[in-house]
PDB file of N, CA and C in Angstrom:
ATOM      1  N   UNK A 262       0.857  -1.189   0.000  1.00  0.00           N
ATOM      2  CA  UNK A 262       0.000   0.000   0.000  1.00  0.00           C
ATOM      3  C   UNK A 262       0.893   1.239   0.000  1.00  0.00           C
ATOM      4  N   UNK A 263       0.464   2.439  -0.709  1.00  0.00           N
ATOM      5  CA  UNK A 263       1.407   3.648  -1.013  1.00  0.00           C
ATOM      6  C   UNK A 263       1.047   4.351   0.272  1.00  0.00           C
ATOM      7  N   UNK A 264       1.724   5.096   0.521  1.00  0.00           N
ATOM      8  CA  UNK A 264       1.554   6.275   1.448  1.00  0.00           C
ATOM      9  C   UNK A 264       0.892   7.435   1.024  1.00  0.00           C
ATOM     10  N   UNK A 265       0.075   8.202   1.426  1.00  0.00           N
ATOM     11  CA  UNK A 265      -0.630   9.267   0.798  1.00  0.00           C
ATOM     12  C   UNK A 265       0.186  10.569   0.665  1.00  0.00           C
ATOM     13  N   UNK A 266       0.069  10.964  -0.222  1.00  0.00           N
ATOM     14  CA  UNK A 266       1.337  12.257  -0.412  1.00  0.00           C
ATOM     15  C   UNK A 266       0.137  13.194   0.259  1.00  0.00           C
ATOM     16  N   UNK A 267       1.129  14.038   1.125  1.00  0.00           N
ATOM     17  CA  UNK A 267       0.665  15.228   1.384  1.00  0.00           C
ATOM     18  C   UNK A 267       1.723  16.604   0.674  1.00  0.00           C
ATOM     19  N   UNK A 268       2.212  16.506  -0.084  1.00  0.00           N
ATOM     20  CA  UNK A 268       3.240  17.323  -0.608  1.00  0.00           C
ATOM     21  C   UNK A 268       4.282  17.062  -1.258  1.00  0.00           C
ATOM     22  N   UNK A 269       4.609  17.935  -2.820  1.00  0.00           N
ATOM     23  CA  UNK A 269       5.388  17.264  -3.393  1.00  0.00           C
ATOM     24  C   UNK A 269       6.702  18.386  -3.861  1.00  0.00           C
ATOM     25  N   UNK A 270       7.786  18.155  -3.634  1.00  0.00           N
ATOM     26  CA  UNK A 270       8.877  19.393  -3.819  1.00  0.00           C
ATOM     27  C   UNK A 270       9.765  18.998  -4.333  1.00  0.00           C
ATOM     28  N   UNK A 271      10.694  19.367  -5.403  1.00  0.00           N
ATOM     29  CA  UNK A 271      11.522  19.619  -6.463  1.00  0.00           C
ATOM     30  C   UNK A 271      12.197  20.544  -6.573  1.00  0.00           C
ATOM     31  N   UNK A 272      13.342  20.358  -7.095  1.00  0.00           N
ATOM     32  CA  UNK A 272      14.471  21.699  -7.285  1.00  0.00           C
ATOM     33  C   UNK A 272      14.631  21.614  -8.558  1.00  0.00           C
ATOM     34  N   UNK A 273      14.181  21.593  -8.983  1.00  0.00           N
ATOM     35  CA  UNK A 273      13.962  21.213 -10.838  1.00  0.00           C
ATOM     36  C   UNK A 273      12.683  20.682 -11.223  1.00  0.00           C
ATOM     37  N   UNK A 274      12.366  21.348 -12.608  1.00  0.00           N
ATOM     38  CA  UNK A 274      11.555  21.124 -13.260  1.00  0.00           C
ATOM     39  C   UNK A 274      11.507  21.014 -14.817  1.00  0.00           C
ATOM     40  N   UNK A 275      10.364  20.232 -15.042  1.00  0.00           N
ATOM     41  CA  UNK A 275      10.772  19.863 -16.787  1.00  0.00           C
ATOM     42  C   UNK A 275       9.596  20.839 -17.339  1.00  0.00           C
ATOM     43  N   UNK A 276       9.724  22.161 -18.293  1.00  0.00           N
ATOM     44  CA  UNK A 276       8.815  22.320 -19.496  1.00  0.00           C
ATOM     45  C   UNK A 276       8.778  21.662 -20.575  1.00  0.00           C
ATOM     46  N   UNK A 277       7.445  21.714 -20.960  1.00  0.00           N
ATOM     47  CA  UNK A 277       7.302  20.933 -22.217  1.00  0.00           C
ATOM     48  C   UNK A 277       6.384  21.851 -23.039  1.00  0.00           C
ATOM     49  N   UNK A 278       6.309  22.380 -24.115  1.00  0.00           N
ATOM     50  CA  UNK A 278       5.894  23.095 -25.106  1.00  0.00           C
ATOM     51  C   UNK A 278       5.741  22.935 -26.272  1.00  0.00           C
ATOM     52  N   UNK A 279       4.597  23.816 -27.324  1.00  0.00           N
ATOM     53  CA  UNK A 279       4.754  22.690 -28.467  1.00  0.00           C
ATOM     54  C   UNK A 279       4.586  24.319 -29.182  1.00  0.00           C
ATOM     55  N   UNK A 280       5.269  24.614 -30.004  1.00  0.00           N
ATOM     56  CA  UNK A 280       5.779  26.045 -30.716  1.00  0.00           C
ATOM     57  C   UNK A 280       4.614  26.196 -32.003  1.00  0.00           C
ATOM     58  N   UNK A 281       4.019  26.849 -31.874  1.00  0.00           N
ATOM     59  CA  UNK A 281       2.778  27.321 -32.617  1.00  0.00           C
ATOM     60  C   UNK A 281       3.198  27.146 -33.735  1.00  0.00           C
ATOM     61  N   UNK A 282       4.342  28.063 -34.629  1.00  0.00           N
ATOM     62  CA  UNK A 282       4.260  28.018 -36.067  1.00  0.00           C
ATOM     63  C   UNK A 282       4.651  26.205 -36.377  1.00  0.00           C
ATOM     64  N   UNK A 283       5.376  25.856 -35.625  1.00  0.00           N
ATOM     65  CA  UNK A 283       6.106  24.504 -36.650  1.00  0.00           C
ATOM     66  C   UNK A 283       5.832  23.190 -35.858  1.00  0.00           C
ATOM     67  N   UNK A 284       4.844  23.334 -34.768  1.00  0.00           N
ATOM     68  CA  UNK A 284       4.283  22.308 -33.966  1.00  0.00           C
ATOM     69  C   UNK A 284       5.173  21.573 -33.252  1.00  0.00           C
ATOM     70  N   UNK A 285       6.617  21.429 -33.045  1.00  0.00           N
ATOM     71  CA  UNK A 285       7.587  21.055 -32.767  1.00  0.00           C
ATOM     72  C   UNK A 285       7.842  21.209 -31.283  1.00  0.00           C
ATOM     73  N   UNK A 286       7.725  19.982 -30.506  1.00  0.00           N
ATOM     74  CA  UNK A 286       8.188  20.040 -28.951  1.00  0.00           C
ATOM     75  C   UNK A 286       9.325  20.090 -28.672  1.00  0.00           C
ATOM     76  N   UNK A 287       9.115  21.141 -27.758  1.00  0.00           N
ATOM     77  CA  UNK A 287      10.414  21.409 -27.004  1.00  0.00           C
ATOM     78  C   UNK A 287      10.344  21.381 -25.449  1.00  0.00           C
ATOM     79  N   UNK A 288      11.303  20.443 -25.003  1.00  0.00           N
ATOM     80  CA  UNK A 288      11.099  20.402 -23.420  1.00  0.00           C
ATOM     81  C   UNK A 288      12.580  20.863 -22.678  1.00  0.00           C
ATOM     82  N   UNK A 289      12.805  21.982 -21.996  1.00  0.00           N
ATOM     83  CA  UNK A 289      13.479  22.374 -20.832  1.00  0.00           C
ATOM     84  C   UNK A 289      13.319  21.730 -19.385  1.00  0.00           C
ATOM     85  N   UNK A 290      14.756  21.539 -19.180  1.00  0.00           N
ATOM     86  CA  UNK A 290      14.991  21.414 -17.675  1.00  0.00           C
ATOM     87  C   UNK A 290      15.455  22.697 -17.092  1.00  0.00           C
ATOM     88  N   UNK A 291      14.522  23.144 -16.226  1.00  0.00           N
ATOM     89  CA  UNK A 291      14.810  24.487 -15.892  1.00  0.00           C
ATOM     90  C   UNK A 291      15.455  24.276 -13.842  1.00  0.00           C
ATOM     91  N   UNK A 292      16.271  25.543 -12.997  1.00  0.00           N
ATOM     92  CA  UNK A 292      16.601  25.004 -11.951  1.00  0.00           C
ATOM     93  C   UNK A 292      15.537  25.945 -11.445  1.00  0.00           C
ATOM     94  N   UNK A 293      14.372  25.490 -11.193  1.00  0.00           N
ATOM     95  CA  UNK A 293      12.753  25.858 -10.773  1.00  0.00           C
ATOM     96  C   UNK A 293      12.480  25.186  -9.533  1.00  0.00           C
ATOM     97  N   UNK A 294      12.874  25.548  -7.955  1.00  0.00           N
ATOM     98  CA  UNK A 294      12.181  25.010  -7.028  1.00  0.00           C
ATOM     99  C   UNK A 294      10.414  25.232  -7.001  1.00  0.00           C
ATOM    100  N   UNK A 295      10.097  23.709  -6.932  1.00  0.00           N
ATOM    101  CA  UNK A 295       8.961  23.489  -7.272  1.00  0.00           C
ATOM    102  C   UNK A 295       8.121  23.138  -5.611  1.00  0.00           C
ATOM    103  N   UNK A 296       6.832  23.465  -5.078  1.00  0.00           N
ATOM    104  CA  UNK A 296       6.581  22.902  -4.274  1.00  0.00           C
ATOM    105  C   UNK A 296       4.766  23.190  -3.692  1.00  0.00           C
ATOM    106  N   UNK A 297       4.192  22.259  -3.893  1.00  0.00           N
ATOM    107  CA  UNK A 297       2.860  21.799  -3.954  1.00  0.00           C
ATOM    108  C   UNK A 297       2.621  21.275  -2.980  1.00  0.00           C
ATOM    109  N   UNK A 298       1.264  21.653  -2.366  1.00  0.00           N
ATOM    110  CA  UNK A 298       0.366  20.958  -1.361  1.00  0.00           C
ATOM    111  C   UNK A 298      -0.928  21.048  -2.057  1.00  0.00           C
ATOM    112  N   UNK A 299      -2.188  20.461  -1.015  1.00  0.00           N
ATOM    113  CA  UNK A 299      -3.989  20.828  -1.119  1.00  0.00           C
ATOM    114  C   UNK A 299      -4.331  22.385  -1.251  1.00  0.00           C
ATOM    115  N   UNK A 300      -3.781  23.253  -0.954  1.00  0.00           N
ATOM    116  CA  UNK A 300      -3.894  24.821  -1.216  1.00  0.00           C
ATOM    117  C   UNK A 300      -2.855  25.605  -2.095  1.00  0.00           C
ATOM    118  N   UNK A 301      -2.060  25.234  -2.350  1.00  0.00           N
ATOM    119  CA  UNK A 301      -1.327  26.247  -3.122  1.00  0.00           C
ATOM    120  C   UNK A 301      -0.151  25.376  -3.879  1.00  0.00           C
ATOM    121  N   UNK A 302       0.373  26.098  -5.067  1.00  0.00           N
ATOM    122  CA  UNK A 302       1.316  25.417  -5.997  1.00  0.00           C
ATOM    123  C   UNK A 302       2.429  26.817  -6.102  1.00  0.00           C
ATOM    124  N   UNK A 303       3.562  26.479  -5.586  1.00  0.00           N
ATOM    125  CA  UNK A 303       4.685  27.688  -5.909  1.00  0.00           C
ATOM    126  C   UNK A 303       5.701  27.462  -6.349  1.00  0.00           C
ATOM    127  N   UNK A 304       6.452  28.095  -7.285  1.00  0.00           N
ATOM    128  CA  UNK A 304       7.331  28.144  -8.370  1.00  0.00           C
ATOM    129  C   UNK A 304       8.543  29.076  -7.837  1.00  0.00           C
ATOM    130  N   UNK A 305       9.913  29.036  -7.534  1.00  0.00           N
ATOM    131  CA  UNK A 305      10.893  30.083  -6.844  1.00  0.00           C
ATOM    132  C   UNK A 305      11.492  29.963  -7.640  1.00  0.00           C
ATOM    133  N   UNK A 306      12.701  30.837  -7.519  1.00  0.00           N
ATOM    134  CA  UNK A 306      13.901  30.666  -8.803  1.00  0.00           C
ATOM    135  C   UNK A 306      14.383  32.032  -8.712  1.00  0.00           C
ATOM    136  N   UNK A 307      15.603  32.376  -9.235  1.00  0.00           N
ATOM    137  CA  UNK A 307      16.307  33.851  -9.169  1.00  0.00           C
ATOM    138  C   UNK A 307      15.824  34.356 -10.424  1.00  0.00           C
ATOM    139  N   UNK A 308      15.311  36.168 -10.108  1.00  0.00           N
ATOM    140  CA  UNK A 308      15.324  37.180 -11.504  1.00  0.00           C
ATOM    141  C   UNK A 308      16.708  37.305 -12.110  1.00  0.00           C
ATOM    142  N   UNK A 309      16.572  38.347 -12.230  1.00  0.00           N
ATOM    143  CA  UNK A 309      17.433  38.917 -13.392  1.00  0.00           C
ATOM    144  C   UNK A 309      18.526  39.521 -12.414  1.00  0.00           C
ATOM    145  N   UNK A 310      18.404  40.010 -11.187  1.00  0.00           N
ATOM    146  CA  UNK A 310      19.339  40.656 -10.252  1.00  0.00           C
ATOM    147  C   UNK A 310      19.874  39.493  -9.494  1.00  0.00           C
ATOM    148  N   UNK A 311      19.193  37.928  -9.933  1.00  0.00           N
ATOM    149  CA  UNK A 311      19.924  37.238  -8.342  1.00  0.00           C
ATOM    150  C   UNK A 311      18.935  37.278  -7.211  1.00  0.00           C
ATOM    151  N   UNK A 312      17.785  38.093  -7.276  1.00  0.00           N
ATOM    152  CA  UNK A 312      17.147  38.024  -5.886  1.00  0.00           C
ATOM    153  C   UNK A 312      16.356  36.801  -6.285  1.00  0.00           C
ATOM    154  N   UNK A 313      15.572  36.512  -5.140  1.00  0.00           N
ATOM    155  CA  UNK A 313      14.285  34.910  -5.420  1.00  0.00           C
ATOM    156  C   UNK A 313      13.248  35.986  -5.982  1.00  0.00           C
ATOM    157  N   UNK A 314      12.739  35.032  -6.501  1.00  0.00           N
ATOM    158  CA  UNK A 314      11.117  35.642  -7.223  1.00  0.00           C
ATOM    159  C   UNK A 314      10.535  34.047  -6.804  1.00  0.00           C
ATOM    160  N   UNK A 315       9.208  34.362  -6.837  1.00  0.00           N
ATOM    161  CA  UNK A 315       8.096  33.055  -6.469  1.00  0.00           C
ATOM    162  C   UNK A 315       6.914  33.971  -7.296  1.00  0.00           C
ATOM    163  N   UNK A 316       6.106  32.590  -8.004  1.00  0.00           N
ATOM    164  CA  UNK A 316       4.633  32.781  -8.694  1.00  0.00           C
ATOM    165  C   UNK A 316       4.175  31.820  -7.804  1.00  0.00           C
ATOM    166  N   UNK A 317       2.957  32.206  -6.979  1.00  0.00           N
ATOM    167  CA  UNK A 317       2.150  31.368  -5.951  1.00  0.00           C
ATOM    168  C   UNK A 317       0.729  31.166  -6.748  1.00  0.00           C
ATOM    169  N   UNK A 318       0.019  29.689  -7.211  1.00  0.00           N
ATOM    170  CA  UNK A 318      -1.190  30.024  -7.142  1.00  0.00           C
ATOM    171  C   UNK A 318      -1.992  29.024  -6.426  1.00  0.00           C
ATOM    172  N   UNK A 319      -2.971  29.505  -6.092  1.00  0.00           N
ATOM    173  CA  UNK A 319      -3.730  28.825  -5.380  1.00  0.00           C
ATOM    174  C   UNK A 319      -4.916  27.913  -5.723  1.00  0.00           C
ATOM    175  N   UNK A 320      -5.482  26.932  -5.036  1.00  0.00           N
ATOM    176  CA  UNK A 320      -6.439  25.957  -5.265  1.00  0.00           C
ATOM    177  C   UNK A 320      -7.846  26.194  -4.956  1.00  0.00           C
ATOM    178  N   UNK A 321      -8.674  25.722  -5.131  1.00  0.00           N
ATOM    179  CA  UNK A 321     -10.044  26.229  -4.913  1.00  0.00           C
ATOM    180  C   UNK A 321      -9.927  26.065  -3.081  1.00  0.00           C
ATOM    181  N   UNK A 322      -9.294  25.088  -2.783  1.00  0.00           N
ATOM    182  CA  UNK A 322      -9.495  25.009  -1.385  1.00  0.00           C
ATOM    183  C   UNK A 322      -8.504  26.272  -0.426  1.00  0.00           C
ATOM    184  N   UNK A 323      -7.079  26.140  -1.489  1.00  0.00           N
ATOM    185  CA  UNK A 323      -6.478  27.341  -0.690  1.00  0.00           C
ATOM    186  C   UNK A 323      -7.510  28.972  -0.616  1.00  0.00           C
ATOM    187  N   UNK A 324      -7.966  29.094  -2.194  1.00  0.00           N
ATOM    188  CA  UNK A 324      -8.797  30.025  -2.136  1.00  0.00           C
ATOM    189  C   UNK A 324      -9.726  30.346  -0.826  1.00  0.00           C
ATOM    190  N   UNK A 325     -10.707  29.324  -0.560  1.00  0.00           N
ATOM    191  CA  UNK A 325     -11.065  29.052   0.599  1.00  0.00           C
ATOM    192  C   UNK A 325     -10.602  29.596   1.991  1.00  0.00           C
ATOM    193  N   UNK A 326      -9.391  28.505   2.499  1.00  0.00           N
ATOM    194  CA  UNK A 326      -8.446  28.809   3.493  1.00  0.00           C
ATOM    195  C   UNK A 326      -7.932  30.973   3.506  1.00  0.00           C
ATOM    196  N   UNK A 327      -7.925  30.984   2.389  1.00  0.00           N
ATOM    197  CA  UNK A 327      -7.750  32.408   2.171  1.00  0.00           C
ATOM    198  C   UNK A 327      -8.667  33.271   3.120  1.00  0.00           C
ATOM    199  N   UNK A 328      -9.861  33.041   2.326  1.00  0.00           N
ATOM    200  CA  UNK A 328     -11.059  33.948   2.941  1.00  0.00           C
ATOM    201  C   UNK A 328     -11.652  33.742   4.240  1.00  0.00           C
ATOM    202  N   UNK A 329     -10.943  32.424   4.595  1.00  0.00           N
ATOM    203  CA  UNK A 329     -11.594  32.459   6.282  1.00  0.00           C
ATOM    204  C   UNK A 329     -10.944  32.661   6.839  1.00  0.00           C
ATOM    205  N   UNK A 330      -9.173  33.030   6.774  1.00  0.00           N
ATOM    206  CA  UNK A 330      -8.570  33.757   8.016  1.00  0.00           C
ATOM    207  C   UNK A 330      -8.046  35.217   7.672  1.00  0.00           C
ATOM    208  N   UNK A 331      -9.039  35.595   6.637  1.00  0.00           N
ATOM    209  CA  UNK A 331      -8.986  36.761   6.153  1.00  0.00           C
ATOM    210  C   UNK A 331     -10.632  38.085   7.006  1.00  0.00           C
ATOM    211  N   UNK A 332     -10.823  36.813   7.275  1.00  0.00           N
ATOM    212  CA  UNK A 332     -12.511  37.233   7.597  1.00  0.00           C
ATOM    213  C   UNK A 332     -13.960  37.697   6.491  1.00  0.00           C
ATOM    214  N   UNK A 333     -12.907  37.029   4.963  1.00  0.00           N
ATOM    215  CA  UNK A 333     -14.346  36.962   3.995  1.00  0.00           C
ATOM    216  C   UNK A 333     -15.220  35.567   3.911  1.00  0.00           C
ATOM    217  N   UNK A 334     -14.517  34.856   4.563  1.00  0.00           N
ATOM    218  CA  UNK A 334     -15.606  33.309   4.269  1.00  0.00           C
ATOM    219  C   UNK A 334     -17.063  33.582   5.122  1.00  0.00           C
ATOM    220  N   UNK A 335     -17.676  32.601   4.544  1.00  0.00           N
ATOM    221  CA  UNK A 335     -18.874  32.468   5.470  1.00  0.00           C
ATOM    222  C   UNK A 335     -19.213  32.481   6.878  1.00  0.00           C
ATOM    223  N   UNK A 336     -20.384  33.075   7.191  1.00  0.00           N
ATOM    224  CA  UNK A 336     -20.279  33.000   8.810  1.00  0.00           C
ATOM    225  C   UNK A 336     -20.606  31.916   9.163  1.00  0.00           C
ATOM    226  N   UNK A 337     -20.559  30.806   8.693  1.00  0.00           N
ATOM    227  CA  UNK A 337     -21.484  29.708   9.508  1.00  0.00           C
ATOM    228  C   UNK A 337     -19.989  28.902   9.193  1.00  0.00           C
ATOM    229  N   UNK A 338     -20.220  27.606  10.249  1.00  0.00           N
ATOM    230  CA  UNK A 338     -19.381  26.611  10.844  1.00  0.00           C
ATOM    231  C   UNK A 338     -19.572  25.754   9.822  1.00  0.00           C
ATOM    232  N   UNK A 339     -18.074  25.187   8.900  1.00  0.00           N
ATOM    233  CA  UNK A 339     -18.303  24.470   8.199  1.00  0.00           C
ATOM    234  C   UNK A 339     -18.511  22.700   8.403  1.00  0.00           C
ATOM    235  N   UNK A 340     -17.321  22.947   9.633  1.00  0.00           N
ATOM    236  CA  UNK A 340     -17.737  21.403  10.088  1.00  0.00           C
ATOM    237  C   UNK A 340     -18.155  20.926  11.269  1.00  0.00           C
ATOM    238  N   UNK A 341     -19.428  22.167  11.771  1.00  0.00           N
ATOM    239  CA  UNK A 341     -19.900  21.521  12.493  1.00  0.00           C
ATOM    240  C   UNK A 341     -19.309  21.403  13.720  1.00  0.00           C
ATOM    241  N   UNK A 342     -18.369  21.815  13.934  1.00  0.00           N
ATOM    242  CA  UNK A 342     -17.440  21.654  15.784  1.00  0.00           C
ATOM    243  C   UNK A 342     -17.568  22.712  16.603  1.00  0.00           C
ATOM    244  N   UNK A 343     -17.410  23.788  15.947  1.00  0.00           N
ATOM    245  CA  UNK A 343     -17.714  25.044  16.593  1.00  0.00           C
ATOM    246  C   UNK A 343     -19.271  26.050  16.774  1.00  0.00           C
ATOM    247  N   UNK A 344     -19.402  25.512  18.258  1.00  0.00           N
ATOM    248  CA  UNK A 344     -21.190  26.080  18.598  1.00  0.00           C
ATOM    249  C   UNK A 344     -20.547  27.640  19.302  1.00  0.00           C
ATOM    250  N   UNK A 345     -21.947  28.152  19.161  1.00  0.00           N
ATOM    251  CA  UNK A 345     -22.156  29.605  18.924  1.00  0.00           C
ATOM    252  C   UNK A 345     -22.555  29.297  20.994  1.00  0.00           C
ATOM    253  N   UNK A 346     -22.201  30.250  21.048  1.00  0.00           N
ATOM    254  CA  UNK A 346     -22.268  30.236  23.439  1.00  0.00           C
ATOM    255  C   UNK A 346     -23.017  31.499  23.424  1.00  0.00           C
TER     256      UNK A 346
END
């Protein structure tokens, strides 16, 4: 039996692309720390100066997680554990 991934991280990553005019794939190994959970997928790597840059995006559930410790989610208890006194 497998173990259930809760997260998956990489210091490399493979693109794969297929070039509009001449249909022709092309795949890069880029040095792209990669790293994924249930809420969010983020991409790090150095700009142009050497500093880190990160593209973060998020999952319908991170979306979620967003708005309830943001104070836009719903007012009501989603699972049920937490009663109103």
């Amino acid at each position: 039996m497998s173990e259930e991934m809760f997260e998956i991280i990489a210091h490399e990553v493979t693109v794969e692309v297929r070039d509009e005019k001449t249909g022709e794939i092309i795949r890069r190994e880029l040095p792209i720390d990669y790293y994924e959970n249930a809420n969010f997928l983020r991409l790090s790597g150095e700009n142009m100066d050497g500093s880190v840059s990160q593209l973060v995006f998020l999952s319908a559930r991170g979306i979620e997680r967003v708005k309830d410790i943001t104070g836009k989610g719903p007012d009501h208890d989603r699972c049920g554990t937490h009663g109103h006194e």
